[in-house]
N, C-alpha and C. Protein backbone atom coordinates (compact mmCIF):
# COMPACT_ATOMS: atom_id res chain seq x y z
N MET A 1 1.08 -1.12 0.04
CA MET A 1 -0.23 0.03 -0.16
C MET A 1 0.91 1.26 -0.13
N THR A 2 0.52 2.03 -0.81
CA THR A 2 1.31 3.24 -0.75
C THR A 2 0.58 4.31 0.44
N ARG A 3 1.50 5.56 0.52
CA ARG A 3 1.35 6.60 1.37
C ARG A 3 -0.12 6.91 1.08
N GLU A 4 -0.45 7.26 -0.20
CA GLU A 4 -1.83 7.91 -0.85
C GLU A 4 -2.72 6.72 -0.51
N GLU A 5 -2.36 5.55 -1.04
CA GLU A 5 -3.86 4.72 -0.73
C GLU A 5 -4.13 4.63 0.72
N ALA A 6 -3.13 4.54 1.45
CA ALA A 6 -3.33 4.50 3.15
C ALA A 6 -3.97 5.82 3.82
N TYR A 7 -3.63 6.73 3.21
CA TYR A 7 -4.33 8.11 3.80
C TYR A 7 -5.80 7.97 2.89
N ALA A 8 -5.86 7.56 1.77
CA ALA A 8 -7.53 7.64 1.16
C ALA A 8 -8.29 6.57 1.71
N ASP A 9 -7.87 5.27 2.24
CA ASP A 9 -8.34 4.24 2.88
C ASP A 9 -8.73 4.61 4.55
N CYS A 10 -7.91 5.86 5.01
CA CYS A 10 -7.97 5.76 6.65
C CYS A 10 -9.49 6.45 7.06
N PRO A 11 -10.06 5.76 7.91
CA PRO A 11 -11.19 6.18 8.35
C PRO A 11 -11.18 7.33 9.69
N SER A 12 -11.87 8.08 10.11
CA SER A 12 -11.73 8.94 11.06
C SER A 12 -11.39 8.16 12.50
N ASP A 13 -11.74 6.99 12.55
CA ASP A 13 -11.14 6.26 13.67
C ASP A 13 -9.85 5.53 13.74
N SER A 14 -8.86 6.15 12.93
CA SER A 14 -7.71 5.60 12.59
C SER A 14 -6.79 6.26 12.31
N TYR A 15 -5.58 6.10 12.13
CA TYR A 15 -4.40 6.81 11.57
C TYR A 15 -3.36 5.95 10.92
N VAL A 16 -2.47 6.62 10.07
CA VAL A 16 -1.51 6.00 9.02
C VAL A 16 -0.41 6.13 9.82
N GLU A 17 0.51 5.01 9.75
CA GLU A 17 1.86 4.98 10.36
C GLU A 17 2.61 4.26 9.41
N PHE A 18 3.93 4.78 9.18
CA PHE A 18 4.95 3.91 8.34
C PHE A 18 5.58 2.95 9.30
N TYR A 19 5.44 1.49 9.09
CA TYR A 19 5.96 0.61 10.13
C TYR A 19 6.53 -0.58 9.12
N GLY A 20 7.90 -0.85 9.35
CA GLY A 20 8.05 -2.15 8.69
C GLY A 20 8.73 -1.77 7.03
N GLY A 21 8.65 -1.01 6.80
CA GLY A 21 8.91 -0.35 5.26
C GLY A 21 7.70 -0.46 4.46
N GLN A 22 6.39 -0.28 5.37
CA GLN A 22 5.17 -0.15 4.53
C GLN A 22 4.26 0.68 5.23
N TRP A 23 3.14 1.42 4.56
CA TRP A 23 2.06 2.15 5.23
C TRP A 23 0.90 1.51 5.95
N LEU A 24 0.70 1.37 7.00
CA LEU A 24 -0.44 1.04 7.82
C LEU A 24 -1.41 1.77 8.01
N VAL A 25 -2.76 1.40 7.90
CA VAL A 25 -3.80 2.04 8.62
C VAL A 25 -4.15 1.31 10.18
N VAL A 26 -4.09 2.02 11.15
CA VAL A 26 -3.93 1.27 12.41
C VAL A 26 -5.22 1.98 13.14
N PRO A 27 -6.10 1.28 13.49
CA PRO A 27 -7.58 1.83 14.06
C PRO A 27 -6.83 2.20 15.52
N PHE A 28 -7.46 3.40 16.02
CA PHE A 28 -7.57 3.76 17.68
C PHE A 28 -7.83 2.61 18.29
N ALA A 29 -7.22 2.45 19.33
CA ALA A 29 -7.68 1.51 20.48
C ALA A 29 -8.29 1.86 21.80
N PRO A 30 -9.21 1.64 22.34
CA PRO A 30 -9.73 2.16 23.57
C PRO A 30 -8.54 1.83 24.70
N VAL A 31 -8.36 3.00 25.33
CA VAL A 31 -7.23 2.77 26.59
C VAL A 31 -7.97 2.47 27.74
N GLN A 32 -7.48 1.43 28.47
CA GLN A 32 -8.18 1.00 29.63
C GLN A 32 -7.09 0.79 30.41
N GLN A 33 -7.44 1.64 31.84
CA GLN A 33 -6.56 1.92 32.90
C GLN A 33 -6.61 0.62 33.47
N PRO A 34 -5.55 0.01 33.83
CA PRO A 34 -5.20 -1.06 34.93
C PRO A 34 -6.16 -0.93 36.15
N ALA A 35 -6.68 -1.96 36.64
CA ALA A 35 -7.60 -1.77 37.90
C ALA A 35 -6.61 -1.22 39.12
N PHE A 36 -5.35 -1.59 39.44
CA PHE A 36 -4.42 -1.01 40.40
C PHE A 36 -4.13 0.33 40.21
N PHE A 37 -4.15 0.90 39.28
CA PHE A 37 -4.21 2.30 38.92
C PHE A 37 -5.22 3.14 39.67
N THR A 38 -6.59 2.53 39.64
CA THR A 38 -7.81 3.16 39.85
C THR A 38 -7.93 3.13 41.41
N CYS A 39 -8.01 4.38 41.54
CA CYS A 39 -8.11 5.10 43.26
C CYS A 39 -9.60 5.53 43.48
N LEU A 40 -10.40 4.86 44.09
CA LEU A 40 -11.84 5.21 44.44
C LEU A 40 -11.83 5.48 45.76
N PRO A 41 -12.85 6.73 45.89
CA PRO A 41 -13.08 6.88 47.39
C PRO A 41 -13.55 5.85 48.00
N GLY A 42 -13.30 5.43 49.40
CA GLY A 42 -13.62 4.26 50.15
C GLY A 42 -13.30 2.88 49.61
N SER A 43 -11.97 3.04 48.77
CA SER A 43 -11.63 1.57 48.39
C SER A 43 -10.90 0.78 49.28
N GLY A 44 -10.55 1.52 50.18
CA GLY A 44 -9.64 1.02 51.40
C GLY A 44 -8.17 1.46 51.19
N ARG A 45 -7.96 2.01 49.95
CA ARG A 45 -6.39 2.72 49.71
C ARG A 45 -6.37 3.90 50.38
N ALA A 46 -7.29 4.83 50.55
CA ALA A 46 -7.05 5.95 51.65
C ALA A 46 -6.77 5.23 53.09
N SER A 47 -7.36 4.46 53.68
CA SER A 47 -7.38 3.95 55.17
C SER A 47 -5.96 3.59 55.17
N ARG A 48 -5.54 2.82 54.22
CA ARG A 48 -4.18 2.39 54.44
C ARG A 48 -2.94 3.55 54.31
N THR A 49 -3.12 5.03 53.49
CA THR A 49 -2.09 5.80 53.31
C THR A 49 -2.23 6.67 54.58
N ASN A 50 -3.38 6.75 55.12
CA ASN A 50 -4.07 7.86 56.20
C ASN A 50 -3.53 7.43 57.67
N ARG A 51 -3.57 5.90 57.65
CA ARG A 51 -2.85 5.39 59.14
C ARG A 51 -1.19 5.85 59.51
N PHE A 52 -0.72 6.45 58.39
CA PHE A 52 0.68 7.02 58.77
C PHE A 52 0.72 8.34 59.04
N LYS A 53 -0.13 9.09 59.30
CA LYS A 53 -0.30 10.53 59.76
C LYS A 53 -0.30 10.70 61.19
């Protein structure tokens, strides 16, 4: 696929990238936060950090 073909075939939910000597149309992937990064009020994390105060 040439650069022009890649950009012509690229939908709005994708982007074009040159990788491995060829042009690729890459769809945007939803980003998911790993559960251990999620800090919710009352999840128990606050109680562990507050015990040192």
